[in-house]
Short mmCIF file of N, CA and C in Angstrom, two decimals:
data_model
loop_
_atom_site.label_atom_id
_atom_site.label_comp_id
_atom_site.label_asym_id
_atom_site.label_seq_id
_atom_site.Cartn_x
_atom_site.Cartn_y
_atom_site.Cartn_z
N MET A 293 -9.22 -16.76 17.35
CA MET A 293 -9.85 -16.69 16.07
C MET A 293 -8.79 -17.25 14.86
N ILE A 294 -9.21 -18.06 14.06
CA ILE A 294 -8.30 -18.59 12.97
C ILE A 294 -8.22 -17.55 11.74
N ILE A 295 -7.03 -17.16 11.44
CA ILE A 295 -7.02 -16.33 10.22
C ILE A 295 -5.80 -17.05 9.29
N ASN A 296 -6.26 -17.36 8.13
CA ASN A 296 -5.31 -17.96 7.26
C ASN A 296 -4.64 -19.25 7.86
N GLY A 297 -5.51 -19.93 8.52
CA GLY A 297 -4.97 -21.15 9.11
C GLY A 297 -4.25 -21.14 10.43
N VAL A 298 -4.14 -19.82 10.96
CA VAL A 298 -3.26 -19.63 12.23
C VAL A 298 -4.21 -19.06 13.33
N LEU A 299 -3.84 -19.62 14.47
CA LEU A 299 -4.61 -19.08 15.65
C LEU A 299 -4.12 -17.64 15.85
N SER A 300 -4.96 -16.57 15.67
CA SER A 300 -4.52 -15.16 15.69
C SER A 300 -5.32 -14.24 16.43
N ASP A 301 -4.86 -13.03 16.75
CA ASP A 301 -5.68 -12.01 17.19
C ASP A 301 -5.84 -10.97 16.18
N LYS A 302 -7.19 -10.41 16.27
CA LYS A 302 -7.42 -9.25 15.34
C LYS A 302 -7.42 -8.05 16.09
N ILE A 303 -6.65 -7.10 15.63
CA ILE A 303 -6.65 -5.82 16.31
C ILE A 303 -7.56 -4.81 15.61
N GLU A 304 -8.59 -4.34 16.29
CA GLU A 304 -9.61 -3.50 15.58
C GLU A 304 -9.63 -2.17 16.32
N GLY A 305 -10.22 -1.18 15.78
CA GLY A 305 -10.36 0.11 16.43
C GLY A 305 -9.21 1.04 16.31
N GLY A 306 -8.72 1.57 17.23
CA GLY A 306 -7.67 2.46 17.15
C GLY A 306 -8.17 3.90 16.95
N ALA A 307 -7.32 5.07 16.83
CA ALA A 307 -7.76 6.33 16.65
C ALA A 307 -7.52 6.75 15.34
N GLN A 308 -8.38 7.23 14.53
CA GLN A 308 -8.24 7.57 13.21
C GLN A 308 -8.06 8.91 13.19
N SER A 309 -7.24 9.48 12.34
CA SER A 309 -7.05 10.97 12.14
C SER A 309 -6.65 10.97 10.59
N GLY A 310 -7.67 11.48 9.69
CA GLY A 310 -7.54 11.64 8.25
C GLY A 310 -7.24 10.18 7.78
N ASN A 311 -6.25 9.90 7.11
CA ASN A 311 -6.14 8.53 6.44
C ASN A 311 -4.96 7.84 7.29
N ASN A 312 -4.78 8.22 8.61
CA ASN A 312 -4.01 7.51 9.43
C ASN A 312 -4.81 6.93 10.61
N LEU A 313 -4.27 5.59 10.95
CA LEU A 313 -4.92 4.94 12.22
C LEU A 313 -3.81 4.78 13.14
N PHE A 314 -4.08 5.11 14.50
CA PHE A 314 -3.03 4.87 15.56
C PHE A 314 -3.47 4.03 16.53
N HIS A 315 -2.71 3.07 16.92
CA HIS A 315 -2.80 2.08 17.97
C HIS A 315 -1.59 2.32 19.05
N SER A 316 -1.89 2.08 20.48
CA SER A 316 -0.79 2.32 21.40
C SER A 316 -0.96 1.05 22.36
N PHE A 317 0.13 0.51 22.54
CA PHE A 317 0.18 -0.84 23.44
C PHE A 317 1.28 -0.57 24.55
N SER A 318 0.96 -0.95 25.82
CA SER A 318 2.13 -1.04 26.74
C SER A 318 3.17 -2.14 26.36
N GLU A 319 2.62 -3.10 25.89
CA GLU A 319 3.54 -4.34 25.35
C GLU A 319 2.95 -4.88 24.14
N PHE A 320 3.90 -5.24 23.28
CA PHE A 320 3.47 -5.86 22.03
C PHE A 320 4.37 -7.08 21.50
N ASN A 321 3.86 -8.22 21.77
CA ASN A 321 4.68 -9.38 21.30
C ASN A 321 3.81 -10.35 20.55
N ILE A 322 4.48 -11.18 19.67
CA ILE A 322 3.76 -12.30 18.98
C ILE A 322 4.44 -13.52 19.29
N ASN A 323 3.70 -14.49 19.78
CA ASN A 323 4.36 -15.84 20.20
C ASN A 323 4.42 -16.76 18.80
N THR A 324 5.53 -17.57 18.93
CA THR A 324 5.53 -18.64 17.78
C THR A 324 4.33 -19.36 17.58
N GLY A 325 4.03 -19.57 16.43
CA GLY A 325 2.90 -20.31 16.01
C GLY A 325 1.49 -19.49 16.08
N ARG A 326 1.56 -18.14 16.48
CA ARG A 326 0.39 -17.17 16.58
C ARG A 326 0.57 -16.23 15.37
N GLY A 327 -0.54 -15.46 15.32
CA GLY A 327 -0.60 -14.29 14.44
C GLY A 327 -1.23 -13.21 15.02
N VAL A 328 -0.93 -11.87 14.59
CA VAL A 328 -1.62 -10.62 14.83
C VAL A 328 -1.90 -10.15 13.52
N TYR A 329 -3.25 -9.63 13.29
CA TYR A 329 -3.74 -8.96 12.21
C TYR A 329 -4.32 -7.75 12.48
N PHE A 330 -3.94 -6.46 11.96
CA PHE A 330 -4.59 -5.32 12.05
C PHE A 330 -5.56 -5.04 10.99
N THR A 331 -6.83 -4.62 11.47
CA THR A 331 -7.79 -4.37 10.41
C THR A 331 -7.66 -2.95 10.18
N ASN A 332 -8.12 -2.42 8.88
CA ASN A 332 -8.34 -1.04 8.57
C ASN A 332 -9.47 -0.76 7.61
N PRO A 333 -10.09 0.45 8.12
CA PRO A 333 -11.13 0.87 7.18
C PRO A 333 -10.49 1.15 5.81
N THR A 334 -11.47 1.23 4.70
CA THR A 334 -10.86 1.43 3.36
C THR A 334 -10.24 2.74 3.11
N ASP A 335 -10.47 3.82 4.05
CA ASP A 335 -10.02 5.09 3.82
C ASP A 335 -8.64 5.27 4.56
N VAL A 336 -8.02 4.25 5.20
CA VAL A 336 -6.98 4.32 6.00
C VAL A 336 -5.73 3.86 4.97
N THR A 337 -4.67 4.75 4.97
CA THR A 337 -3.41 4.38 4.16
C THR A 337 -2.35 3.84 5.17
N ASN A 338 -2.18 4.33 6.44
CA ASN A 338 -1.07 4.08 7.17
C ASN A 338 -1.63 3.58 8.81
N ILE A 339 -1.10 2.57 9.13
CA ILE A 339 -1.39 2.04 10.55
C ILE A 339 -0.09 2.30 11.40
N PHE A 340 -0.26 3.15 12.41
CA PHE A 340 0.97 3.55 13.32
C PHE A 340 0.57 2.79 14.51
N THR A 341 1.66 1.82 14.96
CA THR A 341 1.39 1.07 16.22
C THR A 341 2.75 1.31 17.06
N ARG A 342 2.50 2.00 18.23
CA ARG A 342 3.59 2.30 19.04
C ARG A 342 3.59 1.51 20.27
N VAL A 343 4.64 1.16 21.01
CA VAL A 343 4.73 0.34 22.13
C VAL A 343 5.25 1.36 23.26
N THR A 344 4.51 1.74 24.41
CA THR A 344 4.87 2.65 25.28
C THR A 344 5.68 2.04 26.42
N GLY A 345 5.68 0.82 26.80
CA GLY A 345 6.23 0.25 27.91
C GLY A 345 7.71 0.12 27.90
N ALA A 346 8.23 -0.47 28.94
CA ALA A 346 9.73 -0.52 29.23
C ALA A 346 10.40 -1.80 28.40
N ASN A 347 9.64 -2.64 27.77
CA ASN A 347 10.17 -3.94 27.30
C ASN A 347 10.38 -3.83 25.81
N LEU A 348 11.35 -4.65 25.16
CA LEU A 348 11.30 -4.64 23.76
C LEU A 348 10.22 -5.65 23.33
N SER A 349 10.01 -5.64 22.09
CA SER A 349 8.88 -6.47 21.44
C SER A 349 9.56 -7.65 20.87
N ASN A 350 9.15 -8.83 21.12
CA ASN A 350 9.45 -10.07 20.46
C ASN A 350 8.36 -10.62 19.40
N ILE A 351 8.83 -10.45 18.12
CA ILE A 351 7.93 -10.88 17.15
C ILE A 351 8.37 -12.20 16.42
N ASN A 352 7.68 -13.22 17.07
CA ASN A 352 7.92 -14.56 16.52
C ASN A 352 6.93 -15.39 15.83
N GLY A 353 5.90 -14.66 15.45
CA GLY A 353 4.89 -15.30 14.60
C GLY A 353 4.54 -14.47 13.54
N ILE A 354 3.40 -14.36 13.01
CA ILE A 354 2.87 -13.52 11.70
C ILE A 354 2.25 -12.35 12.08
N LEU A 355 2.73 -11.31 11.64
CA LEU A 355 2.39 -10.02 11.77
C LEU A 355 1.66 -9.53 10.45
N GLY A 356 0.30 -9.24 10.44
CA GLY A 356 -0.38 -8.96 9.27
C GLY A 356 -1.32 -7.71 9.31
N VAL A 357 -1.81 -7.44 8.12
CA VAL A 357 -2.79 -6.40 7.98
C VAL A 357 -3.86 -6.99 7.00
N GLU A 358 -5.09 -6.78 7.54
CA GLU A 358 -6.30 -7.12 6.73
C GLU A 358 -6.65 -5.84 6.02
N GLY A 359 -6.17 -5.76 4.83
CA GLY A 359 -6.34 -4.46 3.99
C GLY A 359 -5.11 -4.17 3.39
N ASN A 360 -5.06 -2.88 2.81
CA ASN A 360 -3.91 -2.51 2.02
C ASN A 360 -3.04 -1.32 2.72
N ALA A 361 -3.20 -1.17 3.89
CA ALA A 361 -2.61 -0.09 4.69
C ALA A 361 -1.09 -0.35 4.88
N ASN A 362 -0.32 0.68 4.87
CA ASN A 362 1.18 0.65 5.40
C ASN A 362 1.25 0.23 6.89
N LEU A 363 2.03 -0.56 7.48
CA LEU A 363 2.18 -0.74 8.80
C LEU A 363 3.45 -0.32 9.32
N PHE A 364 3.39 0.55 10.39
CA PHE A 364 4.57 0.98 11.06
C PHE A 364 4.53 0.55 12.55
N LEU A 365 5.52 -0.22 12.91
CA LEU A 365 5.59 -0.69 14.40
C LEU A 365 6.77 0.00 14.90
N MET A 366 6.50 0.65 16.12
CA MET A 366 7.61 1.41 16.67
C MET A 366 7.56 1.05 18.17
N ASN A 367 8.98 0.79 18.64
CA ASN A 367 9.17 0.56 20.00
C ASN A 367 10.47 0.94 20.29
N PRO A 368 10.68 2.21 21.15
CA PRO A 368 11.98 2.79 21.29
C PRO A 368 12.72 1.82 22.14
N ASN A 369 12.42 0.80 22.70
CA ASN A 369 13.06 -0.28 23.43
C ASN A 369 13.81 -1.26 22.50
N GLY A 370 13.20 -1.23 21.30
CA GLY A 370 13.74 -2.26 20.29
C GLY A 370 12.67 -3.42 19.94
N ILE A 371 12.86 -3.96 18.83
CA ILE A 371 12.09 -5.03 18.37
C ILE A 371 12.92 -6.06 17.86
N ILE A 372 12.69 -7.31 18.29
CA ILE A 372 13.41 -8.62 17.78
C ILE A 372 12.44 -9.24 16.92
N PHE A 373 12.83 -9.55 15.79
CA PHE A 373 12.11 -10.33 14.67
C PHE A 373 12.87 -11.90 14.83
N GLY A 374 12.11 -12.71 15.53
CA GLY A 374 12.67 -14.00 15.76
C GLY A 374 12.65 -14.95 14.57
N TYR A 375 13.20 -16.08 14.68
CA TYR A 375 13.25 -17.05 13.59
C TYR A 375 12.00 -17.38 12.93
N GLY A 376 10.86 -17.54 13.79
CA GLY A 376 9.48 -17.83 13.14
C GLY A 376 8.64 -16.75 12.63
N TRP A 377 9.17 -15.60 12.70
CA TRP A 377 8.31 -14.43 12.29
C TRP A 377 8.04 -14.35 10.89
N ARG A 378 6.85 -13.99 10.33
CA ARG A 378 6.53 -13.84 8.96
C ARG A 378 5.69 -12.44 8.97
N ARG A 379 5.66 -11.86 7.82
CA ARG A 379 4.73 -10.76 7.54
C ARG A 379 3.64 -11.28 6.47
N ASN A 380 2.46 -10.90 6.69
CA ASN A 380 1.39 -11.28 5.76
C ASN A 380 0.67 -10.09 5.28
N TYR A 381 1.23 -9.36 4.45
CA TYR A 381 0.63 -8.40 3.65
C TYR A 381 1.58 -7.95 2.59
N ASN A 382 1.21 -7.08 1.69
CA ASN A 382 1.83 -6.60 0.50
C ASN A 382 3.23 -6.09 0.98
N ASP A 383 4.37 -6.61 0.07
CA ASP A 383 5.79 -6.13 0.42
C ASP A 383 5.86 -4.62 0.23
N ASN A 384 5.08 -4.07 -0.66
CA ASN A 384 5.16 -2.53 -0.64
C ASN A 384 4.60 -1.85 0.66
N ASN A 385 4.05 -2.58 1.63
CA ASN A 385 3.46 -1.99 2.73
C ASN A 385 4.31 -2.19 3.93
N TRP A 386 5.51 -2.70 3.74
CA TRP A 386 6.40 -3.02 4.99
C TRP A 386 7.46 -1.83 5.11
N LYS A 387 7.15 -1.22 6.29
CA LYS A 387 8.01 -0.05 6.57
C LYS A 387 8.91 -0.43 7.74
N ARG A 388 10.22 -0.14 7.70
CA ARG A 388 11.12 -0.51 8.69
C ARG A 388 11.77 0.71 9.19
#
């Protein structure tokens, strides 16, 4: 799917509890020239994305949110934000 002119994957669903939305992945990477966008229902304030596998995450493309939720990306093995990475959502919603 093309989102904002970039070939991207749209992440939908997840488990909602109150105003929080939870996603869990065994691996999470974004290749150069690609995008990943999380969708959120209007009543979601926070999107928590955890990586449970043994590998670190390489983010080399666009990481975005379709909506106004805060995005939390967690990987206990580490996250590398490569040269080509960008975020595509409100700066106030970026949590490190």
